[in-house]
mmCIF file of C-alpha atoms in Angstrom:
data_model
loop_
_atom_site.group_PDB
_atom_site.id
_atom_site.type_symbol
_atom_site.label_atom_id
_atom_site.label_comp_id
_atom_site.label_asym_id
_atom_site.label_seq_id
_atom_site.Cartn_x
_atom_site.Cartn_y
_atom_site.Cartn_z
ATOM 1 C CA MET T 1 -177.610 58.104 71.237
ATOM 2 C CA ILE T 2 -180.081 58.149 74.497
ATOM 3 C CA LEU T 3 -180.220 55.830 77.217
ATOM 4 C CA ILE T 4 -183.124 56.145 79.896
ATOM 5 C CA THR T 5 -182.346 53.681 83.006
ATOM 6 C CA GLY T 6 -185.075 52.527 84.994
ATOM 7 C CA ALA T 7 -187.192 52.134 82.245
ATOM 8 C CA THR T 8 -189.277 49.536 84.099
ATOM 9 C CA GLY T 9 -190.060 51.803 87.118
ATOM 10 C CA ALA T 10 -193.119 54.310 87.112
ATOM 11 C CA LEU T 11 -191.173 57.815 85.894
ATOM 12 C CA GLY T 12 -188.776 56.306 83.662
ATOM 13 C CA GLY T 13 -192.018 53.910 81.763
ATOM 14 C CA LEU T 14 -193.618 57.225 80.818
ATOM 15 C CA VAL T 15 -190.601 58.662 79.568
ATOM 16 C CA ALA T 16 -189.912 56.048 77.245
ATOM 17 C CA ALA T 17 -193.421 55.913 76.188
ATOM 18 C CA ARG T 18 -192.797 59.958 75.182
ATOM 19 C CA LEU T 19 -189.601 58.866 73.529
ATOM 20 C CA SER T 20 -190.794 55.312 71.925
ATOM 21 C CA GLY T 21 -191.274 57.338 68.446
ATOM 22 C CA ARG T 22 -187.378 58.113 68.004
ATOM 23 C CA ASP T 23 -184.447 55.858 66.558
ATOM 24 C CA ASP T 24 -182.157 57.299 68.639
ATOM 25 C CA VAL T 25 -183.504 56.147 72.187
ATOM 26 C CA VAL T 26 -182.736 52.701 74.294
ATOM 27 C CA LEU T 27 -184.310 51.604 77.373
ATOM 28 C CA GLY T 28 -181.989 50.307 80.418
ATOM 29 C CA THR T 29 -183.517 48.012 82.967
ATOM 30 C CA ARG T 30 -182.059 45.019 85.010
ATOM 31 C CA ASP T 31 -184.983 42.801 83.690
ATOM 32 C CA PRO T 32 -185.132 43.145 79.963
ATOM 33 C CA ARG T 33 -188.273 41.032 79.650
ATOM 34 C CA GLN T 34 -190.194 43.785 81.723
ATOM 35 C CA ALA T 35 -189.279 46.639 79.572
ATOM 36 C CA PRO T 36 -191.977 48.350 77.897
ATOM 37 C CA GLY T 37 -192.114 47.367 74.071
ATOM 38 C CA GLY T 38 -191.308 50.146 70.932
ATOM 39 C CA LEU T 39 -188.067 50.823 71.901
ATOM 40 C CA PRO T 40 -184.555 48.720 72.247
ATOM 41 C CA VAL T 41 -183.368 47.562 75.382
ATOM 42 C CA ARG T 42 -180.089 46.916 77.235
ATOM 43 C CA ARG T 43 -179.801 45.236 80.599
ATOM 44 C CA VAL T 44 -178.613 47.942 83.072
ATOM 45 C CA ASP T 45 -177.959 46.843 86.258
ATOM 46 C CA PHE T 46 -176.557 49.275 88.993
ATOM 47 C CA ASP T 47 -175.306 46.413 91.010
ATOM 48 C CA ASP T 48 -173.792 44.709 88.089
ATOM 49 C CA PRO T 49 -171.048 46.689 86.923
ATOM 50 C CA ASP T 50 -170.333 44.461 84.026
ATOM 51 C CA SER T 51 -173.652 45.407 82.839
ATOM 52 C CA LEU T 52 -172.977 48.963 82.786
ATOM 53 C CA SER T 53 -170.211 48.865 80.530
ATOM 54 C CA ASP T 54 -171.829 46.950 78.082
ATOM 55 C CA GLY T 55 -175.535 48.346 78.281
ATOM 56 C CA PHE T 56 -173.616 52.075 78.297
ATOM 57 C CA ALA T 57 -171.631 51.511 75.139
ATOM 58 C CA GLY T 58 -172.672 53.964 72.264
ATOM 59 C CA VAL T 59 -174.291 56.326 74.487
ATOM 60 C CA ASP T 60 -174.083 59.939 74.464
ATOM 61 C CA THR T 61 -176.738 61.198 76.782
ATOM 62 C CA LEU T 62 -178.085 59.441 80.076
ATOM 63 C CA LEU T 63 -181.064 59.841 81.671
ATOM 64 C CA LEU T 64 -180.209 58.562 85.194
ATOM 65 C CA VAL T 65 -183.572 57.779 86.935
ATOM 66 C CA SER T 66 -182.593 57.851 90.591
ATOM 67 C CA ALA T 67 -182.180 53.896 91.934
ATOM 68 C CA GLY T 68 -185.134 54.092 93.939
ATOM 69 C CA TYR T 69 -185.684 53.381 97.715
ATOM 70 C CA GLY T 70 -182.576 51.570 99.497
ATOM 71 C CA GLU T 71 -180.408 52.611 102.635
ATOM 72 C CA ASP T 72 -178.197 55.516 101.945
ATOM 73 C CA ASP T 73 -175.167 52.982 101.108
ATOM 74 C CA VAL T 74 -177.297 51.257 99.020
ATOM 75 C CA VAL T 75 -178.430 54.128 96.510
ATOM 76 C CA VAL T 76 -175.168 55.763 96.834
ATOM 77 C CA ALA T 77 -173.075 52.847 95.738
ATOM 78 C CA ARG T 78 -175.724 52.170 92.840
ATOM 79 C CA HIS T 79 -175.236 55.952 91.713
ATOM 80 C CA GLY T 80 -171.581 56.027 91.912
ATOM 81 C CA ALA T 81 -171.107 52.694 90.039
ATOM 82 C CA ALA T 82 -173.794 54.259 86.837
ATOM 83 C CA ILE T 83 -171.826 57.598 86.890
ATOM 84 C CA GLU T 84 -168.329 56.060 86.920
ATOM 85 C CA ALA T 85 -169.711 53.699 84.162
ATOM 86 C CA ALA T 86 -170.761 56.081 82.191
ATOM 87 C CA GLU T 87 -167.618 58.350 82.507
ATOM 88 C CA LYS T 88 -165.432 55.274 81.693
ATOM 89 C CA ALA T 89 -167.791 54.494 78.554
ATOM 90 C CA GLY T 90 -167.757 58.300 77.372
ATOM 91 C CA ILE T 91 -171.037 59.440 77.967
ATOM 92 C CA GLY T 92 -170.881 63.266 77.185
ATOM 93 C CA HIS T 93 -174.301 64.072 79.349
ATOM 94 C CA ILE T 94 -175.927 62.931 81.928
ATOM 95 C CA VAL T 95 -179.312 63.938 83.124
ATOM 96 C CA TYR T 96 -180.219 62.816 86.601
ATOM 97 C CA THR T 97 -183.692 63.097 88.357
ATOM 98 C CA SER T 98 -182.978 64.280 92.237
ATOM 99 C CA LEU T 99 -185.056 65.499 94.948
ATOM 100 C CA SER T 100 -186.492 68.994 95.315
ATOM 101 C CA ALA T 101 -184.378 71.313 97.272
ATOM 102 C CA ALA T 102 -187.453 71.635 99.956
ATOM 103 C CA GLY T 103 -186.946 67.760 100.163
ATOM 104 C CA ASP T 104 -183.660 68.439 102.612
ATOM 105 C CA HIS T 105 -185.464 67.495 105.304
ATOM 106 C CA LEU T 106 -186.343 63.807 104.039
ATOM 107 C CA THR T 107 -184.406 61.016 105.027
ATOM 108 C CA TYR T 108 -183.975 60.052 101.557
ATOM 109 C CA ALA T 109 -182.801 63.448 100.765
ATOM 110 C CA LEU T 110 -178.637 62.306 101.051
ATOM 111 C CA ALA T 111 -178.304 60.116 98.317
ATOM 112 C CA HIS T 112 -179.573 62.700 96.127
ATOM 113 C CA ARG T 113 -177.486 65.213 97.412
ATOM 114 C CA TRP T 114 -174.476 62.868 96.987
ATOM 115 C CA THR T 115 -175.207 62.452 93.557
ATOM 116 C CA GLU T 116 -175.356 65.761 92.418
ATOM 117 C CA ARG T 117 -171.826 66.419 94.355
ATOM 118 C CA ARG T 118 -170.386 62.989 92.015
ATOM 119 C CA LEU T 119 -171.825 64.552 88.887
ATOM 120 C CA ARG T 120 -170.674 67.939 89.934
ATOM 121 C CA GLU T 121 -167.117 66.602 90.461
ATOM 122 C CA GLY T 122 -167.441 64.210 87.401
ATOM 123 C CA ASP T 123 -165.806 64.361 83.844
ATOM 124 C CA ALA T 124 -169.537 64.593 82.100
ATOM 125 C CA THR T 125 -171.749 67.476 81.676
ATOM 126 C CA TRP T 126 -174.933 67.440 83.905
ATOM 127 C CA THR T 127 -178.047 68.501 84.514
ATOM 128 C CA VAL T 128 -180.126 68.219 87.609
ATOM 129 C CA LEU T 129 -184.394 67.637 87.572
ATOM 130 C CA ARG T 130 -185.150 68.357 91.162
ATOM 131 C CA ASN T 131 -188.322 66.600 91.331
ATOM 132 C CA GLY T 132 -190.935 67.584 93.980
ATOM 133 C CA LEU T 133 -192.858 64.842 95.652
ATOM 134 C CA TYR T 134 -195.331 63.194 93.452
ATOM 135 C CA ALA T 135 -198.867 63.798 93.524
ATOM 136 C CA GLU T 136 -199.632 60.031 93.429
ATOM 137 C CA LEU T 137 -197.759 59.779 96.559
ATOM 138 C CA LEU T 138 -200.171 62.175 98.253
ATOM 139 C CA ALA T 139 -202.962 60.311 97.383
ATOM 140 C CA THR T 140 -201.099 57.206 98.979
ATOM 141 C CA LEU T 141 -200.357 58.747 101.893
ATOM 142 C CA THR T 142 -203.905 60.192 102.272
ATOM 143 C CA PRO T 143 -206.313 57.221 102.094
ATOM 144 C CA VAL T 144 -209.786 57.790 103.186
ATOM 145 C CA VAL T 145 -211.311 55.493 105.723
ATOM 146 C CA ASP T 146 -215.003 55.858 107.155
ATOM 147 C CA GLY T 147 -215.114 59.394 105.199
ATOM 148 C CA ARG T 148 -211.941 60.786 107.029
ATOM 149 C CA VAL T 149 -208.601 61.607 106.161
ATOM 150 C CA THR T 150 -206.798 61.401 108.829
ATOM 151 C CA ALA T 151 -202.934 61.899 107.540
ATOM 152 C CA PRO T 152 -201.132 63.649 110.054
ATOM 153 C CA LEU T 153 -200.451 66.456 107.829
ATOM 154 C CA GLY T 154 -201.386 69.112 110.299
ATOM 155 C CA GLN T 155 -202.148 72.535 109.012
ATOM 156 C CA GLY T 156 -199.185 72.104 106.336
ATOM 157 C CA ARG T 157 -199.068 71.927 102.505
ATOM 158 C CA LEU T 158 -197.269 69.833 99.780
ATOM 159 C CA ALA T 159 -196.347 71.677 96.276
ATOM 160 C CA ALA T 160 -197.399 68.018 94.663
ATOM 161 C CA VAL T 161 -196.447 67.278 91.415
ATOM 162 C CA ALA T 162 -198.018 65.143 88.704
ATOM 163 C CA ARG T 163 -195.449 62.302 87.811
ATOM 164 C CA GLU T 164 -196.514 62.835 84.047
ATOM 165 C CA ASP T 165 -195.776 66.397 84.098
ATOM 166 C CA LEU T 166 -192.066 64.933 85.781
ATOM 167 C CA ALA T 167 -191.612 62.525 82.703
ATOM 168 C CA ASP T 168 -192.497 65.219 80.191
ATOM 169 C CA VAL T 169 -189.969 67.254 81.507
ATOM 170 C CA ALA T 170 -187.744 64.541 81.568
ATOM 171 C CA ALA T 171 -188.301 63.767 78.159
ATOM 172 C CA ARG T 172 -187.722 67.441 76.775
ATOM 173 C CA VAL T 173 -184.562 68.014 78.421
ATOM 174 C CA VAL T 174 -182.861 64.689 77.467
ATOM 175 C CA VAL T 175 -183.578 65.162 73.592
ATOM 176 C CA ASP T 176 -182.054 68.881 74.032
ATOM 177 C CA ALA T 177 -179.488 68.360 76.751
ATOM 178 C CA ARG T 178 -176.800 70.576 75.676
ATOM 179 C CA ALA T 179 -179.229 73.538 76.040
ATOM 180 C CA HIS T 180 -179.728 72.294 79.696
ATOM 181 C CA ALA T 181 -176.019 72.001 80.739
ATOM 182 C CA GLY T 182 -174.982 72.740 84.087
ATOM 183 C CA ARG T 183 -178.354 73.621 85.246
ATOM 184 C CA THR T 184 -180.326 72.854 88.178
ATOM 185 C CA TYR T 185 -183.912 72.676 87.527
ATOM 186 C CA GLU T 186 -186.552 72.815 90.396
ATOM 187 C CA LEU T 187 -189.553 70.960 89.716
ATOM 188 C CA VAL T 188 -192.647 71.414 92.192
ATOM 189 C CA GLY T 189 -196.421 71.875 91.764
ATOM 190 C CA GLU T 190 -197.570 75.486 91.620
ATOM 191 C CA GLU T 191 -200.181 74.877 93.745
ATOM 192 C CA ALA T 192 -199.559 73.513 97.582
ATOM 193 C CA VAL T 193 -202.103 71.164 98.740
ATOM 194 C CA GLY T 194 -203.154 70.361 102.432
ATOM 195 C CA GLY T 195 -205.328 68.033 104.163
ATOM 196 C CA ALA T 196 -208.418 70.172 104.363
ATOM 197 C CA ASP T 197 -208.037 70.744 100.294
ATOM 198 C CA LEU T 198 -207.853 67.179 99.622
ATOM 199 C CA ALA T 199 -210.999 66.875 102.417
ATOM 200 C CA ARG T 200 -213.105 69.278 99.667
ATOM 201 C CA ALA T 201 -212.047 67.955 96.498
ATOM 202 C CA LEU T 202 -212.764 64.094 97.681
ATOM 203 C CA THR T 203 -215.973 65.175 98.665
ATOM 204 C CA ALA T 204 -216.343 66.820 95.667
ATOM 205 C CA ALA T 205 -215.332 64.138 93.337
ATOM 206 C CA THR T 206 -217.095 61.227 94.723
ATOM 207 C CA GLY T 207 -220.327 62.761 96.231
ATOM 208 C CA SER T 208 -219.621 61.734 99.706
ATOM 209 C CA ALA T 209 -219.220 63.890 102.548
ATOM 210 C CA VAL T 210 -214.811 63.412 103.389
ATOM 211 C CA SER T 211 -213.617 65.193 106.579
ATOM 212 C CA TYR T 212 -209.790 65.820 107.254
ATOM 213 C CA GLU T 213 -209.222 65.012 111.040
ATOM 214 C CA PRO T 214 -205.278 64.537 111.434
ATOM 215 C CA GLY T 215 -204.062 61.891 113.434
ATOM 216 C CA THR T 216 -200.479 61.600 114.691
ATOM 217 C CA LEU T 217 -197.199 61.110 113.643
ATOM 218 C CA ALA T 218 -196.763 58.392 116.735
ATOM 219 C CA GLU T 219 -200.224 56.977 115.456
ATOM 220 C CA ALA T 220 -199.085 56.768 111.611
ATOM 221 C CA ARG T 221 -195.800 55.330 112.679
ATOM 222 C CA ALA T 222 -197.512 52.225 114.718
ATOM 223 C CA ALA T 223 -199.728 51.794 111.469
ATOM 224 C CA PHE T 224 -196.616 51.493 109.312
ATOM 225 C CA ALA T 225 -195.010 49.105 111.361
ATOM 226 C CA VAL T 226 -197.733 46.324 111.576
ATOM 227 C CA SER T 227 -198.654 46.744 107.504
ATOM 228 C CA GLY T 228 -195.588 44.872 106.053
ATOM 229 C CA LEU T 229 -193.165 47.733 104.718
ATOM 230 C CA GLU T 230 -189.504 47.189 104.994
ATOM 231 C CA PRO T 231 -188.049 48.774 108.136
ATOM 232 C CA LEU T 232 -186.310 51.798 106.076
ATOM 233 C CA GLN T 233 -189.826 52.649 104.427
ATOM 234 C CA VAL T 234 -191.314 53.566 108.130
ATOM 235 C CA PRO T 235 -188.607 56.355 108.864
ATOM 236 C CA MET T 236 -189.388 57.584 105.176
ATOM 237 C CA LEU T 237 -192.814 58.081 105.560
ATOM 238 C CA VAL T 238 -193.101 59.517 108.747
ATOM 239 C CA THR T 239 -190.168 62.299 107.989
ATOM 240 C CA THR T 240 -192.909 62.727 105.063
ATOM 241 C CA TYR T 241 -195.478 63.313 106.853
ATOM 242 C CA SER T 242 -193.891 65.797 109.690
ATOM 243 C CA SER T 243 -191.924 67.511 106.831
ATOM 244 C CA ILE T 244 -194.987 68.229 105.461
ATOM 245 C CA ALA T 245 -197.132 69.024 108.382
ATOM 246 C CA ASN T 246 -194.014 71.394 109.690
ATOM 247 C CA GLY T 247 -194.168 73.494 106.321
ATOM 248 C CA PHE T 248 -191.223 72.671 105.028
ATOM 249 C CA MET T 249 -192.608 71.027 101.553
ATOM 250 C CA ALA T 250 -194.985 74.175 100.528
ATOM 251 C CA GLU T 251 -192.372 75.996 98.346
ATOM 252 C CA THR T 252 -194.170 76.451 94.857
ATOM 253 C CA GLU T 253 -191.704 78.370 93.152
ATOM 254 C CA SER T 254 -190.793 76.294 90.337
ATOM 255 C CA ASP T 255 -189.323 75.861 86.667
ATOM 256 C CA LEU T 256 -191.691 73.667 85.914
ATOM 257 C CA ARG T 257 -194.033 75.271 84.051
ATOM 258 C CA ALA T 258 -191.385 77.435 81.811
ATOM 259 C CA LEU T 259 -189.915 73.413 81.032
ATOM 260 C CA LEU T 260 -193.367 72.348 79.958
ATOM 261 C CA GLY T 261 -194.451 74.994 78.013
ATOM 262 C CA ARG T 262 -197.865 75.210 79.577
ATOM 263 C CA ALA T 263 -199.560 74.847 82.755
ATOM 264 C CA PRO T 264 -198.916 71.945 84.935
ATOM 265 C CA ARG T 265 -201.262 69.182 85.587
ATOM 266 C CA SER T 266 -203.393 70.191 89.067
ATOM 267 C CA ALA T 267 -202.251 67.622 91.769
ATOM 268 C CA LEU T 268 -205.692 67.575 93.350
ATOM 269 C CA THR T 269 -207.041 66.426 90.141
ATOM 270 C CA VAL T 270 -204.479 63.003 90.302
ATOM 271 C CA VAL T 271 -205.236 62.665 93.923
ATOM 272 C CA THR T 272 -209.057 62.915 92.949
ATOM 273 C CA GLY T 273 -208.739 60.708 90.136
ATOM 274 C CA SER T 274 -206.901 57.977 92.313
ATOM 275 C CA ALA T 275 -209.790 57.843 94.701
ATOM 276 C CA SER T 276 -212.330 57.530 92.189
ATOM 277 C CA ARG T 277 -210.744 54.244 90.557
#
């Protein structure tokens, strides 16, 4: 039996949709009432150990979708509890959605690397899917205001990847986990996209002129600080901009195409599609 955690989240929900026709898949979520239909659902709350022992019963393969944004101590505790419960339940294989190697400069990398180390030191067989930053996130980070993209990306580029592609890979790997045992896959886009590229693509997609006039990190931080974001989210977003601008997120060497068996979706198409809605 396969269990997918985070089934009500963006990535977990997409994976669930791809596996909805199978009779050996169950969904895990802290609120089963919000889970998509078509598959059995169990309550799985990383902050409630009792739910993990019950939720993981009878599971052979676990797709451990990262527990999301939080301070390092919170995310580490959640992932640690999930892995410990999986081992106690006798789950033989854990597939974990991590962060690409290029993301080591980001403030949210530590919890991912800790989780990878915990898996290597644990009892279960594992596979690590090192996901690049979503093209959908890039769309959010580069809004067009008065015909301008002012995100502080400098001359940097991001090898953004479509969330749909990452869901396709996760679904393929988790149903054939044994074939991927002990593997760490880098899953980033094949084309690194910069601010000028975005402006040109948005101009073509919308029919309105869009220019790229990068602002500063200080301006971005100030805007985030008054936007209602949680305090931890401000440095997360600012370091994301900074890592892109300084050339740390442009690596395009990837296992994505081989695992998909096709060409990946275009990040620019995802971004322009978001802008046109």
